PDB file of C-alpha atoms in Angstrom:
ATOM      1  CA  MET A   1     -10.750  -7.706  -9.386  1.00 82.00           C
ATOM      2  CA  ASP A   2      -6.997  -8.897  -9.061  1.00 85.00           C
ATOM      3  CA  ALA A   3      -4.337  -6.484  -9.975  1.00 86.00           C
ATOM      4  CA  THR A   4      -4.026  -7.143 -14.160  1.00 88.00           C
ATOM      5  CA  ASP A   5      -7.686  -5.249 -14.024  1.00 88.00           C
ATOM      6  CA  LEU A   6      -6.121  -3.012 -11.517  1.00 88.00           C
ATOM      7  CA  HIS A   7      -3.825  -1.999 -14.375  1.00 89.00           C
ATOM      8  CA  HIS A   8      -6.006  -2.768 -17.164  1.00 90.00           C
ATOM      9  CA  TYR A   9      -9.373   0.480 -15.752  1.00 92.00           C
ATOM     10  CA  ALA A  10      -6.240   1.902 -14.541  1.00 91.00           C
ATOM     11  CA  GLN A  11      -7.317   6.023 -15.792  1.00 93.00           C
ATOM     12  CA  HIS A  12     -10.528   4.834 -13.512  1.00 92.00           C
ATOM     13  CA  GLY A  13      -8.833   5.911 -10.957  1.00 92.00           C
ATOM     14  CA  VAL A  14      -9.464   8.810  -8.388  1.00 92.00           C
ATOM     15  CA  ASN A  15      -8.287   9.739  -4.836  1.00 91.00           C
ATOM     16  CA  HIS A  16     -11.744  10.582  -4.027  1.00 91.00           C
ATOM     17  CA  ASP A  17     -14.901   9.095  -2.593  1.00 90.00           C
ATOM     18  CA  LYS A  18     -18.545  10.484  -3.982  1.00 87.00           C
ATOM     19  CA  SER A  19     -18.145  13.478  -1.606  1.00 93.00           C
ATOM     20  CA  GLY A  20     -14.767  14.177  -3.216  1.00 93.00           C
ATOM     21  CA  ARG A  21     -13.342  13.730   0.367  1.00 94.00           C
ATOM     22  CA  PRO A  22     -10.026  12.089  -0.118  1.00 92.00           C
ATOM     23  CA  ILE A  23      -9.202   8.173   0.453  1.00 91.00           C
ATOM     24  CA  LYS A  24      -7.470   7.503   2.911  1.00 90.00           C
ATOM     25  CA  PRO A  25      -5.319   3.985   3.015  1.00 90.00           C
ATOM     26  CA  SER A  26      -7.120   1.603   5.183  1.00 88.00           C
ATOM     27  CA  PRO A  27      -5.170  -1.002   7.284  1.00 84.00           C
ATOM     28  CA  GLU A  28      -8.841  -3.123   7.265  1.00 89.00           C
ATOM     29  CA  ILE A  29      -7.470  -6.846   6.264  1.00 89.00           C
ATOM     30  CA  LEU A  30      -9.299  -8.809   4.726  1.00 91.00           C
ATOM     31  CA  PRO A  31      -9.835 -12.953   4.952  1.00 91.00           C
ATOM     32  CA  HIS A  32     -11.858 -13.759   2.396  1.00 89.00           C
ATOM     33  CA  LEU A  33     -10.376 -12.303  -0.358  1.00 88.00           C
ATOM     34  CA  THR A  34      -8.025 -14.972  -2.929  1.00 85.00           C
ATOM     35  CA  GLU A  35      -4.225 -13.947  -3.285  1.00 89.00           C
ATOM     36  CA  ALA A  36      -4.627 -12.598  -6.694  1.00 87.00           C
ATOM     37  CA  GLU A  37      -7.036  -9.722  -4.900  1.00 87.00           C
ATOM     38  CA  ASN A  38      -5.829  -9.467  -1.350  1.00 90.00           C
ATOM     39  CA  THR A  39      -3.337  -7.718  -3.704  1.00 90.00           C
ATOM     40  CA  ALA A  40      -5.063  -5.527  -6.072  1.00 89.00           C
ATOM     41  CA  TYR A  41      -7.057  -4.169  -2.351  1.00 90.00           C
ATOM     42  CA  ASN A  42      -3.030  -4.243  -0.865  1.00 89.00           C
ATOM     43  CA  ILE A  43      -2.272  -1.749  -3.837  1.00 88.00           C
ATOM     44  CA  ILE A  44      -4.987   0.589  -3.668  1.00 89.00           C
ATOM     45  CA  ALA A  45      -6.197  -0.102  -0.204  1.00 88.00           C
ATOM     46  CA  THR A  46      -3.577   0.085   2.710  1.00 84.00           C
ATOM     47  CA  ALA A  47      -1.020   2.545   3.818  1.00 72.00           C
ATOM     48  CA  GLY A  48       2.203   3.575   1.458  1.00 76.00           C
ATOM     49  CA  PRO A  49       1.846   5.765  -2.090  1.00 79.00           C
ATOM     50  CA  THR A  50      -0.585   4.584  -5.438  1.00 84.00           C
ATOM     51  CA  PRO A  51      -1.717   6.549  -7.958  1.00 86.00           C
ATOM     52  CA  PHE A  52      -4.869   6.137  -6.487  1.00 91.00           C
ATOM     53  CA  ARG A  53      -7.648   4.726  -3.833  1.00 91.00           C
ATOM     54  CA  ARG A  54     -10.593   3.224  -5.918  1.00 90.00           C
ATOM     55  CA  ILE A  55     -12.229   2.335  -9.547  1.00 90.00           C
ATOM     56  CA  GLU A  56     -15.265   4.215 -10.252  1.00 86.00           C
ATOM     57  CA  GLN A  57     -17.044   0.643 -11.007  1.00 86.00           C
ATOM     58  CA  GLU A  58     -19.291   2.119 -13.650  1.00 89.00           C
ATOM     59  CA  ALA A  59     -16.573   2.608 -16.486  1.00 88.00           C
ATOM     60  CA  ILE A  60     -16.076  -0.865 -16.556  1.00 91.00           C
ATOM     61  CA  PRO A  61     -18.408  -2.521 -18.514  1.00 93.00           C
ATOM     62  CA  LEU A  62     -20.889  -5.040 -17.110  1.00 94.00           C
ATOM     63  CA  THR A  63     -19.613  -7.860 -19.427  1.00 95.00           C
ATOM     64  CA  HIS A  64     -16.565  -7.219 -17.868  1.00 91.00           C
ATOM     65  CA  ALA A  65     -17.330  -7.818 -14.889  1.00 90.00           C
ATOM     66  CA  ALA A  66     -19.858 -10.071 -15.759  1.00 93.00           C
ATOM     67  CA  THR A  67     -17.987 -12.172 -16.667  1.00 93.00           C
ATOM     68  CA  ARG A  68     -14.846 -11.980 -14.092  1.00 87.00           C
ATOM     69  CA  LEU A  69     -17.361 -13.368 -11.378  1.00 88.00           C
ATOM     70  CA  LEU A  70     -18.243 -16.733 -13.396  1.00 92.00           C
ATOM     71  CA  GLN A  71     -14.870 -17.051 -14.201  1.00 87.00           C
ATOM     72  CA  ILE A  72     -14.486 -16.925  -9.613  1.00 82.00           C
ATOM     73  CA  LEU A  73     -17.999 -18.159  -9.630  1.00 87.00           C
ATOM     74  CA  GLU A  74     -16.631 -21.738 -11.699  1.00 89.00           C
ATOM     75  CA  ALA A  75     -12.755 -21.255 -10.594  1.00 82.00           C
ATOM     76  CA  GLY A  76     -14.496 -21.660  -6.629  1.00 76.00           C
ATOM     77  CA  ALA A  77     -16.408 -24.429  -7.511  1.00 74.00           C
ATOM     78  CA  GLY A  78     -13.585 -26.123  -8.556  1.00 66.00           C
ATOM     79  CA  ARG A  79     -12.194 -26.695  -4.957  1.00 59.00           C
TER      80      ARG A  79
END
């Protein structure tokens, strides 16, 4: 997920986990993300104010997710 996808599905963003507990910022560094993915991760997961900490995956249409996955795989094959 990149920042474009993040903003597109922002209306499905939440600040709590499935159990209703608040999601805290994460200091975790994810070295295998692309620059675009890292930007999206930093917007919602790391410290600082944000309107939400995660997006309900069930709200993302499977066709969109499959298309984005294929794009990522094709981009990786070109490296």
